[in-house]
Amino acid sequence: MAKLVEYFDNDFIDLSIDNSINVNYHRTVEQTGKTIHVSLSIRQRVKHDMNSSARLFTYYIPETTETLVICQRIIEDIEKWKKRSNEIDAIGGYSGDIEIGKHSIIYSNRVFLYTETQLNENEILELGKTADKLNLYITVRSQNYVANRMKLEKPQAFISHDSRDKDLIARPLSKGLHSRLCFVWYDEFSLKVGDSLRESIESGIKEVKKCVLILTPNFLANPGWTKKEFNSIFTREMIFNERIILPIWYKVTKEDIYNYSPALADTVALIWPNNEDLSKDEYDKEVERLISKLHTEITKEKQ
């Protein structure tokens, strides 16, 4: 399941100024009655439109018992955040443009707050009073937002793999794509108790844009479900004249793939790195690069 912070990372991502801000407030400790000073680090993203020079503030607030107080502090200090944002200027345009007049940045009165802790009705009313006083339009996104987005978003790719390759490749690959809000059909994410395995797999293969084959010695030697999945995927390609297969190779050769399926050997593949040949940092970077390339292939529109 996607997380709220992943939606925050991916929403308004086109061109943004990202930083952390400290929100300060006082809290009374119930056990002692003493008032203590608290400083919480909050993620701030300023969305910047190059053409209009308009900016929009978004914030991610981690789980806390003081969500309302923090939300109020953030919007009460919005003028301070504007001044800080003004230190970075960005003007859209092209070579040969004639620029006339003085450039200024425009700020929307809309602010997005991503809160891990859901506000209750009374807290929403209180936040509304602060917003009205400051002439701001606040949108709060929390766990309800995640649940509703998940209902609307269908998997874009089907992950076909041998269960023995789950820990090394299939799970980190699926999580990496999910973190980019590219949802995939993957058994750990997509199957619920009581589901028909065959019907769920066939439905997944029919509905997605792409099918990712994790081709390993384990996959090629498996005569069971992986073979059935491959046959179903290959059949869809032939019947609908589509190119939906995105292969990933790990410790296999072109000859291995050809012996499994001559047609598959002609499809350009991504190569999963060998963790035995790389340091952990190098391996992690290579995996991230591969997931980014795969994400691009899955989400790009047909030419």
PDB file of C-alpha atoms in Angstrom:
ATOM      1  CA  MET A   1       0.000   0.000   0.000  1.00  0.00           C
ATOM      2  CA  ALA A   2       1.266   3.463  -0.875  1.00  0.00           C
ATOM      3  CA  LYS A   3       2.085   5.810   2.007  1.00  0.00           C
ATOM      4  CA  LEU A   4       1.069   9.419   2.516  1.00  0.00           C
ATOM      5  CA  VAL A   5       4.693  10.576   2.361  1.00  0.00           C
ATOM      6  CA  GLU A   6       5.008   8.912  -1.066  1.00  0.00           C
ATOM      7  CA  TYR A   7       2.057  10.935  -2.346  1.00  0.00           C
ATOM      8  CA  PHE A   8       3.678  14.065  -0.930  1.00  0.00           C
ATOM      9  CA  ASP A   9       6.945  13.174  -2.702  1.00  0.00           C
ATOM     10  CA  ASN A  10       5.185  12.689  -6.037  1.00  0.00           C
ATOM     11  CA  ASP A  11       2.478  15.364  -5.987  1.00  0.00           C
ATOM     12  CA  PHE A  12       3.525  18.755  -7.433  1.00  0.00           C
ATOM     13  CA  ILE A  13       6.906  17.304  -8.410  1.00  0.00           C
ATOM     14  CA  ASP A  14       7.354  19.068 -11.790  1.00  0.00           C
ATOM     15  CA  LEU A  15       9.462  21.952 -10.504  1.00  0.00           C
ATOM     16  CA  SER A  16       9.758  22.491  -6.785  1.00  0.00           C
ATOM     17  CA  ILE A  17      11.937  24.000  -4.094  1.00  0.00           C
ATOM     18  CA  ASP A  18      12.301  21.458  -1.289  1.00  0.00           C
ATOM     19  CA  ASN A  19      13.612  22.135   2.207  1.00  0.00           C
ATOM     20  CA  SER A  20      12.973  21.482   5.887  1.00  0.00           C
ATOM     21  CA  ILE A  21      11.567  24.036   8.311  1.00  0.00           C
ATOM     22  CA  ASN A  22      11.397  23.981  12.092  1.00  0.00           C
ATOM     23  CA  VAL A  23       8.012  24.590  13.688  1.00  0.00           C
ATOM     24  CA  ASN A  24       8.249  25.693  17.330  1.00  0.00           C
ATOM     25  CA  TYR A  25       5.488  25.397  19.909  1.00  0.00           C
ATOM     26  CA  HIS A  26       4.898  24.799  23.623  1.00  0.00           C
ATOM     27  CA  ARG A  27       3.392  21.668  25.098  1.00  0.00           C
ATOM     28  CA  THR A  28       2.210  20.906  28.644  1.00  0.00           C
ATOM     29  CA  VAL A  29       3.395  17.571  30.058  1.00  0.00           C
ATOM     30  CA  GLU A  30       0.370  15.886  31.669  1.00  0.00           C
ATOM     31  CA  GLN A  31       2.336  14.006  34.336  1.00  0.00           C
ATOM     32  CA  THR A  32       4.187  17.079  35.684  1.00  0.00           C
ATOM     33  CA  GLY A  33       2.106  20.004  34.451  1.00  0.00           C
ATOM     34  CA  LYS A  34       5.270  21.667  33.168  1.00  0.00           C
ATOM     35  CA  THR A  35       5.363  23.509  29.865  1.00  0.00           C
ATOM     36  CA  ILE A  36       8.157  22.519  27.517  1.00  0.00           C
ATOM     37  CA  HIS A  37       9.406  23.963  24.264  1.00  0.00           C
ATOM     38  CA  VAL A  38       9.179  21.646  21.234  1.00  0.00           C
ATOM     39  CA  SER A  39      10.746  22.070  17.804  1.00  0.00           C
ATOM     40  CA  LEU A  40       9.568  19.737  15.035  1.00  0.00           C
ATOM     41  CA  SER A  41      11.184  19.412  11.608  1.00  0.00           C
ATOM     42  CA  ILE A  42       8.617  19.655   8.787  1.00  0.00           C
ATOM     43  CA  ARG A  43       9.150  19.055   5.079  1.00  0.00           C
ATOM     44  CA  GLN A  44       8.196  22.002   2.894  1.00  0.00           C
ATOM     45  CA  ARG A  45       7.763  21.876  -0.880  1.00  0.00           C
ATOM     46  CA  VAL A  46       7.232  25.048  -2.860  1.00  0.00           C
ATOM     47  CA  LYS A  47       5.750  24.321  -6.279  1.00  0.00           C
ATOM     48  CA  HIS A  48       6.958  26.854  -8.845  1.00  0.00           C
ATOM     49  CA  ASP A  49       5.363  27.454 -12.244  1.00  0.00           C
ATOM     50  CA  MET A  50       7.982  28.808 -14.662  1.00  0.00           C
ATOM     51  CA  ASN A  51       5.533  30.474 -17.032  1.00  0.00           C
ATOM     52  CA  SER A  52       3.433  32.386 -14.514  1.00  0.00           C
ATOM     53  CA  SER A  53       6.041  32.733 -11.721  1.00  0.00           C
ATOM     54  CA  ALA A  54       3.309  31.525  -9.351  1.00  0.00           C
ATOM     55  CA  ARG A  55       4.142  29.489  -6.260  1.00  0.00           C
ATOM     56  CA  LEU A  56       2.200  27.073  -4.070  1.00  0.00           C
ATOM     57  CA  PHE A  57       3.140  25.824  -0.591  1.00  0.00           C
ATOM     58  CA  THR A  58       2.823  22.166   0.469  1.00  0.00           C
ATOM     59  CA  TYR A  59       3.875  20.593   3.766  1.00  0.00           C
ATOM     60  CA  TYR A  60       4.353  17.083   5.127  1.00  0.00           C
ATOM     61  CA  ILE A  61       3.678  16.689   8.855  1.00  0.00           C
ATOM     62  CA  PRO A  62       4.776  13.391  10.451  1.00  0.00           C
ATOM     63  CA  GLU A  63       2.658  11.582  13.021  1.00  0.00           C
ATOM     64  CA  THR A  64       2.246  13.653  16.177  1.00  0.00           C
ATOM     65  CA  THR A  65      -0.326  14.405  18.872  1.00  0.00           C
ATOM     66  CA  GLU A  66      -0.007  18.132  18.123  1.00  0.00           C
ATOM     67  CA  THR A  67      -1.036  18.111  14.461  1.00  0.00           C
ATOM     68  CA  LEU A  68      -3.528  20.996  14.809  1.00  0.00           C
ATOM     69  CA  VAL A  69      -1.033  23.227  16.604  1.00  0.00           C
ATOM     70  CA  ILE A  70       1.634  22.547  13.984  1.00  0.00           C
ATOM     71  CA  CYS A  71      -0.775  23.227  11.105  1.00  0.00           C
ATOM     72  CA  GLN A  72      -1.736  26.542  12.691  1.00  0.00           C
ATOM     73  CA  ARG A  73       1.898  27.545  13.251  1.00  0.00           C
ATOM     74  CA  ILE A  74       2.734  26.761   9.631  1.00  0.00           C
ATOM     75  CA  ILE A  75      -0.009  28.902   8.118  1.00  0.00           C
ATOM     76  CA  GLU A  76       0.450  31.703  10.668  1.00  0.00           C
ATOM     77  CA  ASP A  77       4.080  31.961   9.526  1.00  0.00           C
ATOM     78  CA  ILE A  78       3.243  31.826   5.813  1.00  0.00           C
ATOM     79  CA  GLU A  79       4.629  35.346   5.225  1.00  0.00           C
ATOM     80  CA  LYS A  80       7.950  34.237   6.710  1.00  0.00           C
ATOM     81  CA  TRP A  81       8.030  31.231   4.379  1.00  0.00           C
ATOM     82  CA  LYS A  82       7.316  33.537   1.423  1.00  0.00           C
ATOM     83  CA  LYS A  83      10.284  35.759   2.284  1.00  0.00           C
ATOM     84  CA  ARG A  84      12.542  32.734   2.542  1.00  0.00           C
ATOM     85  CA  SER A  85      11.235  31.373  -0.762  1.00  0.00           C
ATOM     86  CA  ASN A  86      11.873  34.743  -2.435  1.00  0.00           C
ATOM     87  CA  GLU A  87      15.600  34.185  -1.968  1.00  0.00           C
ATOM     88  CA  ILE A  88      15.402  31.705  -4.874  1.00  0.00           C
ATOM     89  CA  ASP A  89      14.244  33.204  -8.149  1.00  0.00           C
ATOM     90  CA  ALA A  90      13.353  31.332 -11.335  1.00  0.00           C
ATOM     91  CA  ILE A  91      12.111  32.882 -14.563  1.00  0.00           C
ATOM     92  CA  GLY A  92      10.879  30.893 -17.542  1.00  0.00           C
ATOM     93  CA  GLY A  93      11.665  31.892 -21.072  1.00  0.00           C
ATOM     94  CA  TYR A  94      13.644  31.263 -24.244  1.00  0.00           C
ATOM     95  CA  SER A  95      16.674  32.710 -25.970  1.00  0.00           C
ATOM     96  CA  GLY A  96      15.599  35.783 -27.873  1.00  0.00           C
ATOM     97  CA  ASP A  97      12.792  36.756 -25.472  1.00  0.00           C
ATOM     98  CA  ILE A  98      12.559  40.491 -24.761  1.00  0.00           C
ATOM     99  CA  GLU A  99      12.044  41.029 -21.015  1.00  0.00           C
ATOM    100  CA  ILE A 100      10.348  44.286 -19.934  1.00  0.00           C
ATOM    101  CA  GLY A 101       9.538  45.508 -16.442  1.00  0.00           C
ATOM    102  CA  LYS A 102      10.290  44.141 -12.975  1.00  0.00           C
ATOM    103  CA  HIS A 103       9.840  40.446 -12.240  1.00  0.00           C
ATOM    104  CA  SER A 104       7.840  39.462  -9.145  1.00  0.00           C
ATOM    105  CA  ILE A 105       6.701  36.156  -7.694  1.00  0.00           C
ATOM    106  CA  ILE A 106       3.001  35.517  -7.084  1.00  0.00           C
ATOM    107  CA  TYR A 107       1.856  33.259  -4.251  1.00  0.00           C
ATOM    108  CA  SER A 108      -1.383  31.291  -4.327  1.00  0.00           C
ATOM    109  CA  ASN A 109      -3.574  31.545  -1.238  1.00  0.00           C
ATOM    110  CA  ARG A 110      -3.992  27.758  -1.391  1.00  0.00           C
ATOM    111  CA  VAL A 111      -1.851  25.629   0.968  1.00  0.00           C
ATOM    112  CA  PHE A 112      -1.674  21.823   1.045  1.00  0.00           C
ATOM    113  CA  LEU A 113      -1.059  20.055   4.368  1.00  0.00           C
ATOM    114  CA  TYR A 114      -0.212  16.331   4.307  1.00  0.00           C
ATOM    115  CA  THR A 115      -0.781  15.084   7.862  1.00  0.00           C
ATOM    116  CA  GLU A 116      -0.064  11.540   9.014  1.00  0.00           C
ATOM    117  CA  THR A 117      -2.441  12.104  11.943  1.00  0.00           C
ATOM    118  CA  GLN A 118      -6.034  12.667  10.795  1.00  0.00           C
ATOM    119  CA  LEU A 119      -7.640  15.838  12.148  1.00  0.00           C
ATOM    120  CA  ASN A 120     -11.018  15.421  13.857  1.00  0.00           C
ATOM    121  CA  GLU A 121     -14.042  17.613  13.092  1.00  0.00           C
ATOM    122  CA  ASN A 122     -13.396  20.108  15.901  1.00  0.00           C
ATOM    123  CA  GLU A 123      -9.759  20.486  14.854  1.00  0.00           C
ATOM    124  CA  ILE A 124     -10.812  21.109  11.252  1.00  0.00           C
ATOM    125  CA  LEU A 125     -13.168  23.857  12.438  1.00  0.00           C
ATOM    126  CA  GLU A 126     -10.365  25.464  14.465  1.00  0.00           C
ATOM    127  CA  LEU A 127      -7.992  25.324  11.511  1.00  0.00           C
ATOM    128  CA  GLY A 128     -10.723  26.850   9.349  1.00  0.00           C
ATOM    129  CA  LYS A 129     -10.945  29.857  11.668  1.00  0.00           C
ATOM    130  CA  THR A 130      -7.208  30.466  11.323  1.00  0.00           C
ATOM    131  CA  ALA A 131      -7.409  30.068   7.546  1.00  0.00           C
ATOM    132  CA  ASP A 132     -10.287  32.560   7.307  1.00  0.00           C
ATOM    133  CA  LYS A 133      -8.388  35.102   9.398  1.00  0.00           C
ATOM    134  CA  LEU A 134      -5.354  34.845   7.107  1.00  0.00           C
ATOM    135  CA  ASN A 135      -7.388  34.623   3.865  1.00  0.00           C
ATOM    136  CA  LEU A 136      -5.928  31.190   3.041  1.00  0.00           C
ATOM    137  CA  TYR A 137      -7.545  28.186   1.380  1.00  0.00           C
ATOM    138  CA  ILE A 138      -6.281  25.019   3.091  1.00  0.00           C
ATOM    139  CA  THR A 139      -6.415  21.489   1.693  1.00  0.00           C
ATOM    140  CA  VAL A 140      -5.631  18.750   4.222  1.00  0.00           C
ATOM    141  CA  ARG A 141      -4.617  15.324   2.932  1.00  0.00           C
ATOM    142  CA  SER A 142      -4.311  12.458   5.367  1.00  0.00           C
ATOM    143  CA  GLN A 143      -5.104   8.729   5.594  1.00  0.00           C
ATOM    144  CA  ASN A 144      -8.537   9.214   3.983  1.00  0.00           C
ATOM    145  CA  TYR A 145      -6.765  10.709   0.973  1.00  0.00           C
ATOM    146  CA  VAL A 146      -4.490   7.660   0.684  1.00  0.00           C
ATOM    147  CA  ALA A 147      -7.427   5.241   0.919  1.00  0.00           C
ATOM    148  CA  ASN A 148      -9.442   7.093  -1.752  1.00  0.00           C
ATOM    149  CA  ARG A 149      -6.474   7.373  -4.123  1.00  0.00           C
ATOM    150  CA  MET A 150      -5.789   3.649  -3.770  1.00  0.00           C
ATOM    151  CA  LYS A 151      -9.395   2.869  -4.747  1.00  0.00           C
ATOM    152  CA  LEU A 152      -9.089   4.918  -7.926  1.00  0.00           C
ATOM    153  CA  GLU A 153      -5.636   3.838  -9.094  1.00  0.00           C
ATOM    154  CA  LYS A 154      -5.363   0.570 -10.976  1.00  0.00           C
ATOM    155  CA  PRO A 155      -2.098  -1.364 -11.353  1.00  0.00           C
ATOM    156  CA  GLN A 156      -0.112  -0.291 -14.402  1.00  0.00           C
ATOM    157  CA  ALA A 157       2.159  -3.332 -14.624  1.00  0.00           C
ATOM    158  CA  PHE A 158       2.107  -7.036 -13.779  1.00  0.00           C
ATOM    159  CA  ILE A 159       5.193  -8.489 -12.042  1.00  0.00           C
ATOM    160  CA  SER A 160       5.831 -12.101 -13.067  1.00  0.00           C
ATOM    161  CA  HIS A 161       8.525 -13.803 -10.994  1.00  0.00           C
ATOM    162  CA  ASP A 162       9.616 -17.027  -9.373  1.00  0.00           C
ATOM    163  CA  SER A 163       8.918 -16.996  -5.624  1.00  0.00           C
ATOM    164  CA  ARG A 164      12.604 -17.763  -4.941  1.00  0.00           C
ATOM    165  CA  ASP A 165      13.489 -14.369  -6.440  1.00  0.00           C
ATOM    166  CA  LYS A 166      11.015 -12.460  -4.273  1.00  0.00           C
ATOM    167  CA  ASP A 167      13.406 -11.161  -1.604  1.00  0.00           C
ATOM    168  CA  LEU A 168      16.252 -10.151  -3.923  1.00  0.00           C
ATOM    169  CA  ILE A 169      14.340  -8.683  -6.874  1.00  0.00           C
ATOM    170  CA  ALA A 170      10.526  -8.812  -6.957  1.00  0.00           C
ATOM    171  CA  ARG A 171       9.780  -7.164  -3.610  1.00  0.00           C
ATOM    172  CA  PRO A 172      12.305  -4.270  -3.827  1.00  0.00           C
ATOM    173  CA  LEU A 173      11.288  -3.719  -7.459  1.00  0.00           C
ATOM    174  CA  SER A 174       7.585  -3.540  -6.570  1.00  0.00           C
ATOM    175  CA  LYS A 175       8.204  -1.274  -3.570  1.00  0.00           C
ATOM    176  CA  GLY A 176      10.421   1.003  -5.654  1.00  0.00           C
ATOM    177  CA  LEU A 177       7.723   1.406  -8.291  1.00  0.00           C
ATOM    178  CA  HIS A 178       5.039   1.950  -5.632  1.00  0.00           C
ATOM    179  CA  SER A 179       7.171   4.688  -4.039  1.00  0.00           C
ATOM    180  CA  ARG A 180       6.963   6.459  -7.418  1.00  0.00           C
ATOM    181  CA  LEU A 181       3.176   5.938  -7.376  1.00  0.00           C
ATOM    182  CA  CYS A 182       3.460   3.434 -10.196  1.00  0.00           C
ATOM    183  CA  PHE A 183       1.178   0.706  -8.871  1.00  0.00           C
ATOM    184  CA  VAL A 184       1.819  -2.875  -9.930  1.00  0.00           C
ATOM    185  CA  TRP A 185       0.072  -6.232  -9.732  1.00  0.00           C
ATOM    186  CA  TYR A 186       2.294  -8.151  -7.325  1.00  0.00           C
ATOM    187  CA  ASP A 187       1.045 -11.101  -5.303  1.00  0.00           C
ATOM    188  CA  GLU A 188       1.990  -9.699  -1.869  1.00  0.00           C
ATOM    189  CA  PHE A 189       0.163  -6.427  -2.644  1.00  0.00           C
ATOM    190  CA  SER A 190      -2.693  -7.677  -4.821  1.00  0.00           C
ATOM    191  CA  LEU A 191      -3.929 -10.982  -3.402  1.00  0.00           C
ATOM    192  CA  LYS A 192      -6.300 -11.220  -0.447  1.00  0.00           C
ATOM    193  CA  VAL A 193      -7.275 -14.295   1.539  1.00  0.00           C
ATOM    194  CA  GLY A 194      -9.843 -16.300  -0.421  1.00  0.00           C
ATOM    195  CA  ASP A 195      -8.923 -14.900  -3.850  1.00  0.00           C
ATOM    196  CA  SER A 196      -8.725 -17.317  -6.758  1.00  0.00           C
ATOM    197  CA  LEU A 197      -5.058 -17.334  -7.773  1.00  0.00           C
ATOM    198  CA  ARG A 198      -5.742 -18.181 -11.431  1.00  0.00           C
ATOM    199  CA  GLU A 199      -8.554 -15.633 -11.843  1.00  0.00           C
ATOM    200  CA  SER A 200      -6.574 -12.893 -10.078  1.00  0.00           C
ATOM    201  CA  ILE A 201      -3.491 -13.472 -12.229  1.00  0.00           C
ATOM    202  CA  GLU A 202      -5.474 -13.598 -15.470  1.00  0.00           C
ATOM    203  CA  SER A 203      -7.374 -10.449 -14.528  1.00  0.00           C
ATOM    204  CA  GLY A 204      -4.122  -8.685 -13.670  1.00  0.00           C
ATOM    205  CA  ILE A 205      -2.522  -9.622 -16.995  1.00  0.00           C
ATOM    206  CA  LYS A 206      -5.565  -8.419 -18.953  1.00  0.00           C
ATOM    207  CA  GLU A 207      -5.846  -5.019 -17.272  1.00  0.00           C
ATOM    208  CA  VAL A 208      -2.275  -3.715 -17.003  1.00  0.00           C
ATOM    209  CA  LYS A 209      -0.288  -1.658 -19.550  1.00  0.00           C
ATOM    210  CA  LYS A 210       2.931  -3.663 -19.212  1.00  0.00           C
ATOM    211  CA  CYS A 211       4.099  -7.036 -17.931  1.00  0.00           C
ATOM    212  CA  VAL A 212       7.488  -7.215 -16.227  1.00  0.00           C
ATOM    213  CA  LEU A 213       9.201 -10.609 -16.478  1.00  0.00           C
ATOM    214  CA  ILE A 214      11.943 -11.223 -13.914  1.00  0.00           C
ATOM    215  CA  LEU A 215      13.971 -13.754 -15.887  1.00  0.00           C
ATOM    216  CA  THR A 216      16.357 -15.709 -13.686  1.00  0.00           C
ATOM    217  CA  PRO A 217      17.597 -19.309 -13.606  1.00  0.00           C
ATOM    218  CA  ASN A 218      14.771 -19.967 -11.124  1.00  0.00           C
ATOM    219  CA  PHE A 219      12.147 -18.518 -13.502  1.00  0.00           C
ATOM    220  CA  LEU A 220      13.413 -20.420 -16.529  1.00  0.00           C
ATOM    221  CA  ALA A 221      13.492 -23.721 -14.618  1.00  0.00           C
ATOM    222  CA  ASN A 222       9.978 -23.320 -13.181  1.00  0.00           C
ATOM    223  CA  PRO A 223       7.397 -25.364 -15.152  1.00  0.00           C
ATOM    224  CA  GLY A 224       4.500 -24.156 -12.976  1.00  0.00           C
ATOM    225  CA  TRP A 225       2.900 -20.744 -12.486  1.00  0.00           C
ATOM    226  CA  THR A 226       5.675 -18.683 -14.087  1.00  0.00           C
ATOM    227  CA  LYS A 227       5.324 -20.695 -17.292  1.00  0.00           C
ATOM    228  CA  LYS A 228       1.532 -20.262 -17.241  1.00  0.00           C
ATOM    229  CA  GLU A 229       1.941 -16.522 -16.656  1.00  0.00           C
ATOM    230  CA  PHE A 230       4.425 -16.214 -19.507  1.00  0.00           C
ATOM    231  CA  ASN A 231       2.113 -18.117 -21.877  1.00  0.00           C
ATOM    232  CA  SER A 232      -0.796 -15.814 -20.953  1.00  0.00           C
ATOM    233  CA  ILE A 233       1.312 -12.676 -21.428  1.00  0.00           C
ATOM    234  CA  PHE A 234       2.751 -13.892 -24.740  1.00  0.00           C
ATOM    235  CA  THR A 235      -0.732 -14.797 -25.956  1.00  0.00           C
ATOM    236  CA  ARG A 236      -1.969 -11.271 -25.217  1.00  0.00           C
ATOM    237  CA  GLU A 237       0.933  -9.836 -27.235  1.00  0.00           C
ATOM    238  CA  MET A 238       0.098 -12.005 -30.238  1.00  0.00           C
ATOM    239  CA  ILE A 239      -3.693 -11.560 -30.207  1.00  0.00           C
ATOM    240  CA  PHE A 240      -3.684  -7.789 -29.729  1.00  0.00           C
ATOM    241  CA  ASN A 241      -0.398  -7.108 -31.561  1.00  0.00           C
ATOM    242  CA  GLU A 242       0.991  -5.310 -28.517  1.00  0.00           C
ATOM    243  CA  ARG A 243       4.485  -4.892 -27.079  1.00  0.00           C
ATOM    244  CA  ILE A 244       3.785  -5.226 -23.390  1.00  0.00           C
ATOM    245  CA  ILE A 245       6.686  -7.368 -22.139  1.00  0.00           C
ATOM    246  CA  LEU A 246       9.455  -5.609 -20.189  1.00  0.00           C
ATOM    247  CA  PRO A 247      12.097  -8.226 -19.324  1.00  0.00           C
ATOM    248  CA  ILE A 248      14.637  -8.028 -16.519  1.00  0.00           C
ATOM    249  CA  TRP A 249      17.554 -10.454 -16.696  1.00  0.00           C
ATOM    250  CA  TYR A 250      19.505 -11.722 -13.725  1.00  0.00           C
ATOM    251  CA  LYS A 251      22.306 -14.275 -14.126  1.00  0.00           C
ATOM    252  CA  VAL A 252      20.964 -15.511 -17.477  1.00  0.00           C
ATOM    253  CA  THR A 253      22.449 -15.384 -20.986  1.00  0.00           C
ATOM    254  CA  LYS A 254      20.905 -14.683 -24.366  1.00  0.00           C
ATOM    255  CA  GLU A 255      21.232 -18.399 -25.120  1.00  0.00           C
ATOM    256  CA  ASP A 256      19.299 -19.240 -21.922  1.00  0.00           C
ATOM    257  CA  ILE A 257      16.501 -16.902 -22.949  1.00  0.00           C
ATOM    258  CA  TYR A 258      16.505 -18.202 -26.532  1.00  0.00           C
ATOM    259  CA  ASN A 259      16.156 -21.794 -25.323  1.00  0.00           C
ATOM    260  CA  TYR A 260      13.204 -20.729 -23.160  1.00  0.00           C
ATOM    261  CA  SER A 261      11.546 -18.604 -25.870  1.00  0.00           C
ATOM    262  CA  PRO A 262      13.219 -17.574 -29.153  1.00  0.00           C
ATOM    263  CA  ALA A 263      10.847 -14.595 -29.522  1.00  0.00           C
ATOM    264  CA  LEU A 264      11.727 -13.326 -26.042  1.00  0.00           C
ATOM    265  CA  ALA A 265      15.448 -13.279 -26.832  1.00  0.00           C
ATOM    266  CA  ASP A 266      14.815 -10.468 -29.335  1.00  0.00           C
ATOM    267  CA  THR A 267      13.334  -8.128 -26.692  1.00  0.00           C
ATOM    268  CA  VAL A 268      15.721  -5.578 -25.172  1.00  0.00           C
ATOM    269  CA  ALA A 269      16.071  -6.243 -21.446  1.00  0.00           C
ATOM    270  CA  LEU A 270      17.189  -4.428 -18.323  1.00  0.00           C
ATOM    271  CA  ILE A 271      19.935  -6.195 -16.346  1.00  0.00           C
ATOM    272  CA  TRP A 272      19.483  -6.546 -12.595  1.00  0.00           C
ATOM    273  CA  PRO A 273      22.871  -5.920 -10.932  1.00  0.00           C
ATOM    274  CA  ASN A 274      24.787  -8.738  -9.263  1.00  0.00           C
ATOM    275  CA  ASN A 275      25.083  -7.895  -5.566  1.00  0.00           C
ATOM    276  CA  GLU A 276      28.113 -10.188  -5.316  1.00  0.00           C
ATOM    277  CA  ASP A 277      30.161  -7.892  -7.595  1.00  0.00           C
ATOM    278  CA  LEU A 278      29.302  -4.521  -6.040  1.00  0.00           C
ATOM    279  CA  SER A 279      29.465  -2.736  -2.707  1.00  0.00           C
ATOM    280  CA  LYS A 280      26.140  -2.126  -0.983  1.00  0.00           C
ATOM    281  CA  ASP A 281      26.083   1.560  -2.010  1.00  0.00           C
ATOM    282  CA  GLU A 282      26.944   0.729  -5.624  1.00  0.00           C
ATOM    283  CA  TYR A 283      24.339  -2.035  -5.713  1.00  0.00           C
ATOM    284  CA  ASP A 284      21.620   0.215  -4.260  1.00  0.00           C
ATOM    285  CA  LYS A 285      22.409   2.951  -6.815  1.00  0.00           C
ATOM    286  CA  GLU A 286      22.263   0.478  -9.705  1.00  0.00           C
ATOM    287  CA  VAL A 287      18.919  -0.860  -8.460  1.00  0.00           C
ATOM    288  CA  GLU A 288      17.543   2.692  -8.223  1.00  0.00           C
ATOM    289  CA  ARG A 289      18.671   3.436 -11.779  1.00  0.00           C
ATOM    290  CA  LEU A 290      17.001   0.280 -13.061  1.00  0.00           C
ATOM    291  CA  ILE A 291      13.741   1.030 -11.253  1.00  0.00           C
ATOM    292  CA  SER A 292      13.756   4.592 -12.654  1.00  0.00           C
ATOM    293  CA  LYS A 293      14.247   3.270 -16.201  1.00  0.00           C
ATOM    294  CA  LEU A 294      11.488   0.714 -15.713  1.00  0.00           C
ATOM    295  CA  HIS A 295       9.172   3.368 -14.272  1.00  0.00           C
ATOM    296  CA  THR A 296       9.736   5.506 -17.379  1.00  0.00           C
ATOM    297  CA  GLU A 297       8.919   2.601 -19.691  1.00  0.00           C
ATOM    298  CA  ILE A 298       5.756   1.677 -17.803  1.00  0.00           C
ATOM    299  CA  THR A 299       4.341   5.176 -17.533  1.00  0.00           C
ATOM    300  CA  LYS A 300       5.252   6.681 -20.891  1.00  0.00           C
ATOM    301  CA  GLU A 301       2.432   7.144 -23.369  1.00  0.00           C
ATOM    302  CA  LYS A 302       2.258   5.140 -26.585  1.00  0.00           C
ATOM    303  CA  GLN A 303       3.941   6.879 -29.493  1.00  0.00           C
TER     304      GLN A 303
END
